[in-house]
Amino acid sequence: MMTQDDSPLSLSVLDIFKVGVGPSSSHTMGPMNAAHRFALDLLERGLLTQTGKVAVQLYGSLALTGRGHCTDRAVQLGLEGFDPATLDPLAMEPVLARIRETRELHLLGQQVVPFDEALDLLFHRDQVLPHHANGMRFSAFDAAGALLCREEFYSTGGGFIVRASEFGRSGAESAPVVLTHAFTNGASLLERCRATGLDLHELVLANETAFRPVTETRSRLLQLWSVMQACAERGFNAQGLLPGVLKVRRRAPKLHRMLSEAANPGPMEAMDWVNAWALAVNEENAAGGRVVTAPTNGAAGIIPAVLMYYRRFESGSSEEGVLRFLLAAGAIGMLYKRNASLSGAEMGCQGEVGVACSMAAAGLVAALNGTNEQLENAAEIGMEHNLGLTCDPIAGLVQIPCIERNAMGAVKAINAARLAMHGDGTHKVSLDMVITTMRQTGEDMKSSYKETSQGGLAVNVPEC
Ligand code: SF4
């Protein structure tokens, strides 16, 4: 199911990190992007004004956990023309209430069509489309009921989508660009660094010039850092229960208050803060708030928590260090995206929390001015000890085990970076070996442990 070819990467760090809304990049942002894309297809093909009805069908993991992951809401918002990158989370509820009340969708805000959610948005829990566990089919009909257009999309993790007709084709999920320093895996990335004498983050920044000027890359990365900080801050100030049947109480606000008021914080202060930051971001994600997908929403708390740890607890930390962190972490995310997958529905949680841990470990080494070899070692350690991690969200909500798992992933990432920084970068298991192992483990994993809520905690813990 994963794309495997010899073509070099043509991804940007801004494909790996993007602003979105919770709770899921694969089940919320991807479907919203696909629905929006389908509505734009209708417009571009001159079919929008002829459209009298639309129907949406969800398959596989999207059908099994889509309600808990808000896939139904995302699809409707996407058809209305909303984009996760710019959508104000507070604007969602009034739009959805209007759709429910009027039983009408405003396609791209222009074409009003009847829409009965119970009949026009179907969850096929027992069917999977051929290429990927996260499949969607969109159909448009004219007023007489004749089919105008039908498209299938897949949500492949991290907010990426691909049309069925382009699945497996190189560059189907990103713009085809030629990077200055082409690489396909960890070994070729390190080799390019050696050949050019560049630090890994410098090489990635040079590659980004294929997409935009350096100054714009820097400012957009710092903007993402601001969104991460704002997200944690909102998480600290929010109160009460998270949405959904589990009635999970937010823990970050109380922990934040305790840490802020502690007269003698004790030797584990840094770890407590890392936990607080990770919980805050993922509670916001679970509540449908604005997050930075890093590289997924379910794992969105790990990189912010490790970055905040760096800024608060590492002497000499700086904004330049934040940039080094994000560039290096982004490159590691690209390797997983190309050579395995970022999708919990394909890889289990190794593809989400495991990848974010690996990226954060590498990012922290870059921020601390470690060597390229130490960075690669940290990324490898970050994944090696997440191999086999399953995805079994209770009630299909991105809450248990997801929120706490981000705190664990962030702490593990810091330890991976420390282990690597105490060595000279030489080690037995390469990053490429562990990425291959993760992919094979994900392929071997039973589907009940891959974002279907049909195994693990999801079947052993009562929903309420
Ligand atoms: S268990 Fe992991 S992969 Fe599954 S929804 Fe939660 S964070 Fe995502």
Tab-separated table of C-alpha atoms and ligand atoms in Angstrom:
chain	number	residue	atom	x	y	z
A	1	MET	CA	0.000	0.000	0.000
A	2	MET	CA	2.896	2.401	0.631
A	3	THR	CA	4.657	4.199	-2.199
A	4	GLN	CA	8.046	2.623	-2.834
A	5	ASP	CA	10.113	3.978	-5.712
A	6	ASP	CA	13.571	5.321	-6.398
A	7	SER	CA	12.595	8.931	-6.946
A	8	PRO	CA	14.071	11.454	-4.511
A	9	LEU	CA	11.943	13.274	-2.000
A	10	SER	CA	10.125	16.355	-3.200
A	11	LEU	CA	8.568	17.339	0.101
A	12	SER	CA	8.936	20.583	2.017
A	13	VAL	CA	9.175	20.875	5.799
A	14	LEU	CA	5.958	22.874	5.459
A	15	ASP	CA	4.272	19.737	4.099
A	16	ILE	CA	5.268	17.934	7.289
A	17	PHE	CA	4.319	20.792	9.653
A	18	LYS	CA	1.065	22.584	8.925
A	19	VAL	CA	-1.597	24.421	10.840
A	20	GLY	CA	-4.795	22.456	11.227
A	21	VAL	CA	-7.674	21.663	13.523
A	22	GLY	CA	-8.173	18.663	15.770
A	23	PRO	CA	-8.747	15.960	16.509
A	24	SER	CA	-7.097	14.018	13.654
A	25	SER	CA	-4.945	14.797	10.647
A	26	SER	CA	-5.921	11.602	8.815
A	27	HIS	CA	-9.573	11.481	9.877
A	28	THR	CA	-10.415	15.194	10.178
A	29	MET	CA	-7.998	17.301	8.123
A	30	GLY	CA	-7.525	14.805	5.269
A	31	PRO	CA	-11.284	14.288	4.734
A	32	MET	CA	-11.862	18.053	4.972
A	33	ASN	CA	-9.151	18.604	2.360
A	34	ALA	CA	-10.619	15.873	0.128
A	35	ALA	CA	-14.172	17.230	0.393
A	36	HIS	CA	-12.929	20.727	-0.360
A	37	ARG	CA	-10.936	19.385	-3.311
A	38	PHE	CA	-14.017	17.597	-4.676
A	39	ALA	CA	-16.096	20.778	-4.468
A	40	LEU	CA	-13.314	22.657	-6.294
A	41	ASP	CA	-13.292	19.881	-8.940
A	42	LEU	CA	-16.985	20.561	-9.539
A	43	LEU	CA	-16.277	24.270	-9.889
A	44	GLU	CA	-13.287	23.800	-12.214
A	45	ARG	CA	-15.180	21.336	-14.423
A	46	GLY	CA	-18.122	23.720	-14.744
A	47	LEU	CA	-20.388	21.332	-12.844
A	48	LEU	CA	-21.001	23.249	-9.638
A	49	THR	CA	-24.088	25.155	-10.784
A	50	GLN	CA	-25.593	21.955	-12.228
A	51	THR	CA	-25.152	20.046	-8.987
A	52	GLY	CA	-28.433	19.200	-7.283
A	53	LYS	CA	-27.157	16.702	-4.739
A	54	VAL	CA	-23.967	15.263	-3.278
A	55	ALA	CA	-23.306	11.975	-1.510
A	56	VAL	CA	-20.303	10.889	0.536
A	57	GLN	CA	-19.238	7.394	1.496
A	58	LEU	CA	-16.541	6.611	4.041
A	59	TYR	CA	-14.673	3.303	4.151
A	60	GLY	CA	-12.360	1.309	6.388
A	61	SER	CA	-10.812	3.127	9.317
A	62	LEU	CA	-12.603	6.363	8.391
A	63	ALA	CA	-15.906	4.532	8.790
A	64	LEU	CA	-14.888	2.678	11.952
A	65	THR	CA	-13.496	5.618	13.915
A	66	GLY	CA	-14.785	8.534	11.855
A	67	ARG	CA	-17.502	9.593	14.294
A	68	GLY	CA	-15.073	9.863	17.203
A	69	HIS	CA	-12.538	11.586	14.958
A	70	CYS	CA	-15.167	14.059	13.599
A	71	THR	CA	-14.813	12.866	9.982
A	72	ASP	CA	-18.511	13.546	9.330
A	73	ARG	CA	-18.177	17.147	10.471
A	74	ALA	CA	-14.955	17.619	8.515
A	75	VAL	CA	-16.477	16.380	5.262
A	76	GLN	CA	-19.410	18.771	5.509
A	77	LEU	CA	-17.145	21.702	6.300
A	78	GLY	CA	-14.853	20.792	3.404
A	79	LEU	CA	-17.763	20.680	0.956
A	80	GLU	CA	-18.792	24.104	2.220
A	81	GLY	CA	-15.326	25.323	1.203
A	82	PHE	CA	-13.499	25.425	4.525
A	83	ASP	CA	-9.795	24.704	4.702
A	84	PRO	CA	-8.236	23.312	7.913
A	85	ALA	CA	-5.308	25.735	7.669
A	86	THR	CA	-7.521	28.806	7.888
A	87	LEU	CA	-10.662	27.516	9.578
A	88	ASP	CA	-11.490	29.252	12.840
A	89	PRO	CA	-12.423	26.416	15.244
A	90	LEU	CA	-15.088	28.667	16.785
A	91	ALA	CA	-16.764	29.088	13.374
A	92	MET	CA	-17.385	25.366	12.924
A	93	GLU	CA	-20.347	24.790	15.218
A	94	PRO	CA	-22.672	27.467	13.754
A	95	VAL	CA	-22.058	26.154	10.218
A	96	LEU	CA	-22.750	22.552	11.238
A	97	ALA	CA	-25.850	23.603	13.166
A	98	ARG	CA	-27.152	25.438	10.091
A	99	ILE	CA	-26.560	22.349	7.901
A	100	ARG	CA	-28.409	20.150	10.410
A	101	GLU	CA	-31.268	22.591	10.790
A	102	THR	CA	-31.841	23.422	7.108
A	103	ARG	CA	-30.714	20.054	5.720
A	104	GLU	CA	-28.827	21.980	3.085
A	105	LEU	CA	-25.177	22.294	2.150
A	106	HIS	CA	-23.726	25.427	0.592
A	107	LEU	CA	-21.115	23.919	-1.739
A	108	LEU	CA	-18.115	26.278	-1.667
A	109	GLY	CA	-20.571	28.769	-0.160
A	110	GLN	CA	-22.140	29.128	-3.617
A	111	GLN	CA	-24.433	26.263	-4.587
A	112	VAL	CA	-27.186	25.235	-2.193
A	113	VAL	CA	-28.085	21.531	-2.308
A	114	PRO	CA	-30.249	19.394	-0.029
A	115	PHE	CA	-28.219	17.276	2.413
A	116	ASP	CA	-29.623	14.740	4.823
A	117	GLU	CA	-26.657	13.539	6.841
A	118	ALA	CA	-28.260	10.186	7.685
A	119	LEU	CA	-28.788	9.339	4.016
A	120	ASP	CA	-26.100	11.291	2.196
A	121	LEU	CA	-23.093	10.595	4.418
A	122	LEU	CA	-22.639	6.863	4.859
A	123	PHE	CA	-20.153	4.941	6.977
A	124	HIS	CA	-19.265	1.581	5.374
A	125	ARG	CA	-17.730	-0.063	8.408
A	126	ASP	CA	-17.350	-3.452	6.713
A	127	GLN	CA	-15.781	-2.266	3.448
A	128	VAL	CA	-12.326	-0.997	2.493
A	129	LEU	CA	-11.341	0.685	-0.765
A	130	PRO	CA	-8.428	-1.058	-2.529
A	131	HIS	CA	-5.399	1.176	-1.901
A	132	HIS	CA	-5.571	2.353	1.719
A	133	ALA	CA	-7.594	1.938	4.921
A	134	ASN	CA	-8.747	5.579	4.813
A	135	GLY	CA	-10.918	5.727	1.685
A	136	MET	CA	-13.657	8.199	0.680
A	137	ARG	CA	-15.997	8.379	-2.292
A	138	PHE	CA	-17.680	11.630	-3.320
A	139	SER	CA	-20.509	11.747	-5.885
A	140	ALA	CA	-22.370	14.695	-7.403
A	141	PHE	CA	-25.728	14.381	-9.173
A	142	ASP	CA	-27.815	16.832	-11.173
A	143	ALA	CA	-31.332	17.787	-10.178
A	144	ALA	CA	-32.743	14.801	-12.107
A	145	GLY	CA	-30.457	12.407	-10.212
A	146	ALA	CA	-27.992	11.730	-13.047
A	147	LEU	CA	-24.378	11.262	-11.973
A	148	LEU	CA	-22.224	14.280	-12.846
A	149	CYS	CA	-18.946	13.407	-11.192
A	150	ARG	CA	-17.491	10.767	-8.872
A	151	GLU	CA	-14.072	10.793	-7.236
A	152	GLU	CA	-12.356	8.583	-4.699
A	153	PHE	CA	-9.694	9.953	-2.379
A	154	TYR	CA	-7.480	8.480	0.280
A	155	SER	CA	-6.343	10.224	3.433
A	156	THR	CA	-2.809	8.928	3.820
A	157	GLY	CA	-1.890	10.474	7.182
A	158	GLY	CA	-0.669	13.865	8.365
A	159	GLY	CA	-3.408	15.656	6.390
A	160	PHE	CA	-2.092	14.385	3.041
A	161	ILE	CA	-4.655	13.218	0.475
A	162	VAL	CA	-4.304	11.431	-2.827
A	163	ARG	CA	-6.799	10.682	-5.593
A	164	ALA	CA	-7.446	7.022	-6.311
A	165	SER	CA	-6.358	7.583	-9.920
A	166	GLU	CA	-2.972	8.886	-8.733
A	167	PHE	CA	-2.357	6.502	-5.848
A	168	GLY	CA	1.185	5.181	-5.754
A	169	ARG	CA	2.363	7.649	-8.382
A	170	SER	CA	5.500	9.514	-7.375
A	171	GLY	CA	4.710	13.084	-6.324
A	172	ALA	CA	0.938	12.479	-6.169
A	173	GLU	CA	0.759	14.134	-2.734
A	174	SER	CA	3.144	17.031	-3.308
A	175	ALA	CA	4.271	19.425	-6.002
A	176	PRO	CA	6.973	17.910	-8.248
A	177	VAL	CA	10.064	19.987	-7.490
A	178	VAL	CA	13.769	19.386	-7.945
A	179	LEU	CA	15.659	19.819	-4.686
A	180	THR	CA	19.241	21.068	-4.603
A	181	HIS	CA	20.297	18.201	-2.365
A	182	ALA	CA	18.243	15.171	-3.343
A	183	PHE	CA	17.986	12.281	-0.896
A	184	THR	CA	15.843	9.188	-0.556
A	185	ASN	CA	16.751	7.818	2.867
A	186	GLY	CA	18.783	8.480	5.984
A	187	ALA	CA	22.005	7.177	4.459
A	188	SER	CA	21.794	9.397	1.377
A	189	LEU	CA	20.820	12.366	3.538
A	190	LEU	CA	23.930	11.899	5.688
A	191	GLU	CA	26.016	11.330	2.571
A	192	ARG	CA	24.805	14.626	1.052
A	193	CYS	CA	25.688	16.382	4.314
A	194	ARG	CA	29.204	14.885	4.245
A	195	ALA	CA	29.716	15.728	0.588
A	196	THR	CA	28.648	19.355	1.031
A	197	GLY	CA	30.048	19.904	4.512
A	198	LEU	CA	26.644	21.189	5.598
A	199	ASP	CA	24.883	20.586	8.859
A	200	LEU	CA	21.676	18.689	8.241
A	201	HIS	CA	19.461	21.664	9.049
A	202	GLU	CA	21.481	23.836	6.633
A	203	LEU	CA	21.010	21.288	3.865
A	204	VAL	CA	17.256	21.182	4.494
A	205	LEU	CA	17.051	24.978	4.460
A	206	ALA	CA	18.899	25.013	1.124
A	207	ASN	CA	16.392	22.514	-0.253
A	208	GLU	CA	13.517	24.698	0.869
A	209	THR	CA	14.648	27.399	-1.574
A	210	ALA	CA	13.029	25.246	-4.280
A	211	PHE	CA	9.708	26.174	-2.678
A	212	ARG	CA	10.198	29.768	-1.436
A	213	PRO	CA	12.884	32.272	-0.380
A	214	VAL	CA	14.894	31.502	2.760
A	215	THR	CA	13.450	34.479	4.648
A	216	GLU	CA	9.927	33.222	4.034
A	217	THR	CA	10.801	29.694	5.177
A	218	ARG	CA	12.282	31.077	8.373
A	219	SER	CA	9.301	33.321	9.100
A	220	ARG	CA	6.790	30.568	8.366
A	221	LEU	CA	8.587	28.140	10.669
A	222	LEU	CA	8.621	30.735	13.433
A	223	GLN	CA	4.930	31.318	12.799
A	224	LEU	CA	4.331	27.588	13.326
A	225	TRP	CA	6.291	27.839	16.571
A	226	SER	CA	3.951	30.680	17.652
A	227	VAL	CA	0.905	28.531	16.857
A	228	MET	CA	2.366	25.711	18.973
A	229	GLN	CA	2.896	28.054	21.920
A	230	ALA	CA	-0.565	29.579	21.592
A	231	CYS	CA	-2.057	26.093	21.523
A	232	ALA	CA	-0.338	25.101	24.784
A	233	GLU	CA	-1.417	28.374	26.368
A	234	ARG	CA	-5.058	27.771	25.407
A	235	GLY	CA	-4.762	24.252	26.787
A	236	PHE	CA	-3.562	25.646	30.129
A	237	ASN	CA	-6.415	28.145	30.324
A	238	ALA	CA	-9.253	25.842	29.266
A	239	GLN	CA	-11.348	23.999	31.836
A	240	GLY	CA	-13.746	21.108	32.122
A	241	LEU	CA	-14.401	17.969	30.139
A	242	LEU	CA	-13.290	17.091	26.638
A	243	PRO	CA	-16.028	16.378	24.086
A	244	GLY	CA	-17.337	12.831	23.745
A	245	VAL	CA	-18.743	9.912	25.678
A	246	LEU	CA	-15.628	9.293	27.755
A	247	LYS	CA	-16.058	12.560	29.690
A	248	VAL	CA	-12.293	12.913	30.047
A	249	ARG	CA	-11.322	15.803	32.310
A	250	ARG	CA	-8.544	18.100	31.116
A	251	ARG	CA	-5.420	17.628	33.224
A	252	ALA	CA	-3.102	20.268	31.791
A	253	PRO	CA	-4.683	23.312	33.530
A	254	LYS	CA	-4.253	21.885	37.028
A	255	LEU	CA	-0.736	20.619	36.363
A	256	HIS	CA	0.199	24.010	34.928
A	257	ARG	CA	-1.147	25.796	37.996
A	258	MET	CA	0.744	23.482	40.345
A	259	LEU	CA	4.009	23.913	38.457
A	260	SER	CA	3.626	27.680	38.171
A	261	GLU	CA	2.989	28.043	41.893
A	262	ALA	CA	5.556	25.509	43.162
A	263	ALA	CA	8.041	27.111	45.554
A	264	ASN	CA	10.452	24.163	45.393
A	265	PRO	CA	9.855	22.417	42.074
A	266	GLY	CA	12.186	19.479	42.756
A	267	PRO	CA	14.541	17.502	40.538
A	268	MET	CA	11.868	16.331	38.081
A	269	GLU	CA	10.585	19.818	37.297
A	270	ALA	CA	11.601	19.650	33.631
A	271	MET	CA	9.779	16.348	33.123
A	272	ASP	CA	6.655	17.712	34.805
A	273	TRP	CA	6.683	20.702	32.461
A	274	VAL	CA	7.188	18.455	29.417
A	275	ASN	CA	4.161	16.435	30.533
A	276	ALA	CA	2.119	19.611	31.023
A	277	TRP	CA	2.959	21.022	27.584
A	278	ALA	CA	2.222	17.754	25.809
A	279	LEU	CA	-1.081	17.267	27.652
A	280	ALA	CA	-2.129	20.863	26.970
A	281	VAL	CA	-1.577	20.595	23.211
A	282	ASN	CA	-3.263	17.230	22.876
A	283	GLU	CA	-6.214	18.216	25.003
A	284	GLU	CA	-6.687	21.155	22.659
A	285	ASN	CA	-6.415	18.762	19.731
A	286	ALA	CA	-9.017	16.456	21.270
A	287	ALA	CA	-11.314	19.450	21.684
A	288	GLY	CA	-11.052	20.278	17.973
A	289	GLY	CA	-8.780	23.268	18.545
A	290	ARG	CA	-6.070	24.746	16.361
A	291	VAL	CA	-2.813	22.744	16.410
A	292	VAL	CA	0.288	22.285	14.319
A	293	THR	CA	0.164	18.882	12.673
A	294	ALA	CA	3.551	17.478	13.639
A	295	PRO	CA	3.529	15.152	11.734
A	296	THR	CA	-0.045	14.179	12.685
A	297	ASN	CA	-2.644	15.642	15.005
A	298	GLY	CA	-2.810	12.620	17.289
A	299	ALA	CA	0.910	13.147	17.954
A	300	ALA	CA	0.805	16.963	17.798
A	301	GLY	CA	1.966	17.487	21.398
A	302	ILE	CA	5.396	15.862	21.236
A	303	ILE	CA	7.350	18.340	19.136
A	304	PRO	CA	5.923	21.440	20.891
A	305	ALA	CA	6.644	19.908	24.311
A	306	VAL	CA	10.251	19.106	23.404
A	307	LEU	CA	10.735	22.545	21.836
A	308	MET	CA	9.328	24.214	24.955
A	309	TYR	CA	11.624	22.082	27.076
A	310	TYR	CA	14.536	23.281	24.917
A	311	ARG	CA	13.567	26.941	25.274
A	312	ARG	CA	12.978	26.811	29.015
A	313	PHE	CA	15.550	24.360	30.335
A	314	GLU	CA	18.529	24.267	27.956
A	315	SER	CA	20.976	27.096	28.575
A	316	GLY	CA	21.864	29.062	25.481
A	317	SER	CA	18.627	28.172	23.717
A	318	SER	CA	17.590	30.586	21.000
A	319	GLU	CA	15.195	31.232	18.150
A	320	GLU	CA	17.904	29.964	15.791
A	321	GLY	CA	17.864	26.721	17.766
A	322	VAL	CA	14.098	26.483	17.230
A	323	LEU	CA	14.666	26.828	13.482
A	324	ARG	CA	17.400	24.186	13.516
A	325	PHE	CA	15.035	21.910	15.436
A	326	LEU	CA	12.135	22.270	13.007
A	327	LEU	CA	14.276	21.894	9.882
A	328	ALA	CA	15.971	18.730	11.149
A	329	ALA	CA	12.766	17.236	12.552
A	330	GLY	CA	10.992	17.993	9.268
A	331	ALA	CA	13.640	16.104	7.299
A	332	ILE	CA	13.229	13.046	9.522
A	333	GLY	CA	9.457	13.230	9.061
A	334	MET	CA	9.969	13.240	5.285
A	335	LEU	CA	11.962	9.999	5.509
A	336	TYR	CA	9.121	8.270	7.331
A	337	LYS	CA	6.563	9.703	4.935
A	338	ARG	CA	8.536	8.434	1.934
A	339	ASN	CA	9.785	5.084	3.188
A	340	ALA	CA	6.983	3.996	5.529
A	341	SER	CA	3.859	5.963	6.429
A	342	LEU	CA	2.519	8.575	8.845
A	343	SER	CA	-0.858	6.901	9.040
A	344	GLY	CA	-2.107	5.194	12.206
A	345	ALA	CA	-4.476	3.227	9.979
A	346	GLU	CA	-1.465	1.705	8.211
A	347	MET	CA	1.260	1.637	10.863
A	348	GLY	CA	-0.537	1.787	14.209
A	349	CYS	CA	0.663	4.435	16.637
A	350	GLN	CA	4.296	3.831	15.647
A	351	GLY	CA	3.417	5.924	12.572
A	352	GLU	CA	2.161	8.811	14.685
A	353	VAL	CA	3.617	9.012	18.200
A	354	GLY	CA	6.622	6.904	17.165
A	355	VAL	CA	7.463	9.171	14.242
A	356	ALA	CA	6.891	12.360	16.245
A	357	CYS	CA	9.225	11.003	18.960
A	358	SER	CA	11.891	10.220	16.378
A	359	MET	CA	11.521	13.660	14.771
A	360	ALA	CA	11.631	15.467	18.120
A	361	ALA	CA	14.745	13.562	19.214
A	362	ALA	CA	16.518	14.574	16.006
A	363	GLY	CA	15.261	18.135	16.314
A	364	LEU	CA	16.572	18.485	19.842
A	365	VAL	CA	20.027	17.279	18.801
A	366	ALA	CA	20.041	19.875	16.010
A	367	ALA	CA	18.929	22.607	18.406
A	368	LEU	CA	21.751	21.611	20.777
A	369	ASN	CA	24.275	21.719	17.935
A	370	GLY	CA	24.940	17.985	17.892
A	371	THR	CA	26.544	16.373	14.879
A	372	ASN	CA	24.631	15.008	11.897
A	373	GLU	CA	25.550	11.493	13.027
A	374	GLN	CA	24.267	12.108	16.568
A	375	LEU	CA	21.059	13.473	15.073
A	376	GLU	CA	20.529	10.370	12.948
A	377	ASN	CA	21.281	8.224	15.991
A	378	ALA	CA	18.712	10.121	18.089
A	379	ALA	CA	16.050	9.717	15.407
A	380	GLU	CA	16.757	5.987	15.305
A	381	ILE	CA	16.555	5.603	19.097
A	382	GLY	CA	13.299	7.590	19.114
A	383	MET	CA	11.658	5.042	16.834
A	384	GLU	CA	13.397	1.866	17.997
A	385	HIS	CA	11.611	2.002	21.328
A	386	ASN	CA	8.223	2.713	19.800
A	387	LEU	CA	8.269	-0.257	17.409
A	388	GLY	CA	5.054	-2.244	17.639
A	389	LEU	CA	3.057	0.565	19.234
A	390	THR	CA	-0.585	-0.066	18.376
A	391	CYS	CA	-3.441	2.348	17.738
A	392	ASP	CA	-6.495	1.493	19.838
A	393	PRO	CA	-8.328	4.719	20.719
A	394	ILE	CA	-11.216	4.102	23.119
A	395	ALA	CA	-14.595	5.018	21.580
A	396	GLY	CA	-12.721	6.165	18.483
A	397	LEU	CA	-11.825	9.401	20.282
A	398	VAL	CA	-8.328	10.855	20.062
A	399	GLN	CA	-8.107	10.962	23.861
A	400	ILE	CA	-7.193	7.645	25.522
A	401	PRO	CA	-4.431	6.568	25.077
A	402	CYS	CA	-3.500	9.414	22.729
A	403	ILE	CA	-3.201	12.428	25.052
A	404	GLU	CA	-1.050	10.772	27.696
A	405	ARG	CA	0.933	8.975	25.015
A	406	ASN	CA	2.175	12.343	23.782
A	407	ALA	CA	3.623	13.088	27.209
A	408	MET	CA	5.376	9.710	27.170
A	409	GLY	CA	6.614	10.294	23.619
A	410	ALA	CA	8.033	13.713	24.464
A	411	VAL	CA	9.943	12.423	27.489
A	412	LYS	CA	11.254	9.520	25.417
A	413	ALA	CA	12.402	11.911	22.688
A	414	ILE	CA	14.426	13.973	25.151
A	415	ASN	CA	16.055	10.833	26.499
A	416	ALA	CA	16.805	9.618	22.967
A	417	ALA	CA	18.524	12.925	22.221
A	418	ARG	CA	20.531	12.700	25.453
A	419	LEU	CA	21.612	9.118	24.756
A	420	ALA	CA	22.737	10.123	21.279
A	421	MET	CA	24.532	13.267	22.463
A	422	HIS	CA	26.546	11.216	24.953
A	423	GLY	CA	27.861	9.099	22.077
A	424	ASP	CA	29.771	9.957	18.913
A	425	GLY	CA	27.020	8.970	16.482
A	426	THR	CA	28.268	5.457	15.760
A	427	HIS	CA	25.654	2.774	16.398
A	428	LYS	CA	24.525	-0.638	15.188
A	429	VAL	CA	20.953	0.007	14.005
A	430	SER	CA	20.705	2.725	11.378
A	431	LEU	CA	17.713	5.024	11.005
A	432	ASP	CA	16.942	3.401	7.657
A	433	MET	CA	16.905	-0.040	9.264
A	434	VAL	CA	14.471	1.081	11.925
A	435	ILE	CA	12.206	2.801	9.363
A	436	THR	CA	12.108	-0.423	7.338
A	437	THR	CA	11.386	-2.377	10.517
A	438	MET	CA	8.588	-0.010	11.446
A	439	ARG	CA	7.026	-0.398	7.996
A	440	GLN	CA	7.229	-4.191	8.122
A	441	THR	CA	5.860	-4.233	11.671
A	442	GLY	CA	2.970	-2.028	10.561
A	443	GLU	CA	2.245	-4.305	7.621
A	444	ASP	CA	2.260	-7.350	9.911
A	445	MET	CA	0.080	-5.696	12.561
A	446	LYS	CA	-3.527	-6.922	12.668
A	447	SER	CA	-6.002	-4.346	11.406
A	448	SER	CA	-7.760	-4.376	14.795
A	449	TYR	CA	-4.756	-2.445	16.138
A	450	LYS	CA	-4.652	0.111	13.338
A	451	GLU	CA	-7.128	2.902	14.119
A	452	THR	CA	-10.213	0.724	13.951
A	453	SER	CA	-11.067	0.673	17.678
A	454	GLN	CA	-11.596	-3.090	17.308
A	455	GLY	CA	-8.741	-4.208	19.554
A	456	GLY	CA	-6.587	-3.318	22.552
A	457	LEU	CA	-7.798	-0.701	25.008
A	458	ALA	CA	-10.720	0.090	22.729
A	459	VAL	CA	-12.336	-3.273	23.493
A	460	ASN	CA	-11.139	-3.767	27.069
A	461	VAL	CA	-12.153	-0.448	28.579
A	462	PRO	CA	-15.840	0.478	28.930
A	463	GLU	CA	-16.712	3.629	26.992
A	464	CYS	CA	-18.443	5.349	29.873
B	1	SF4	S1	-3.468	5.750	19.477
B	1	SF4	FE1	-1.859	6.930	18.449
B	1	SF4	S2	-2.224	6.608	16.235
B	1	SF4	FE2	-4.084	6.001	17.339
B	1	SF4	S3	-5.434	7.823	17.295
B	1	SF4	FE3	-4.241	7.850	19.228
B	1	SF4	S4	-2.386	9.077	18.764
B	1	SF4	FE4	-3.309	8.511	16.788
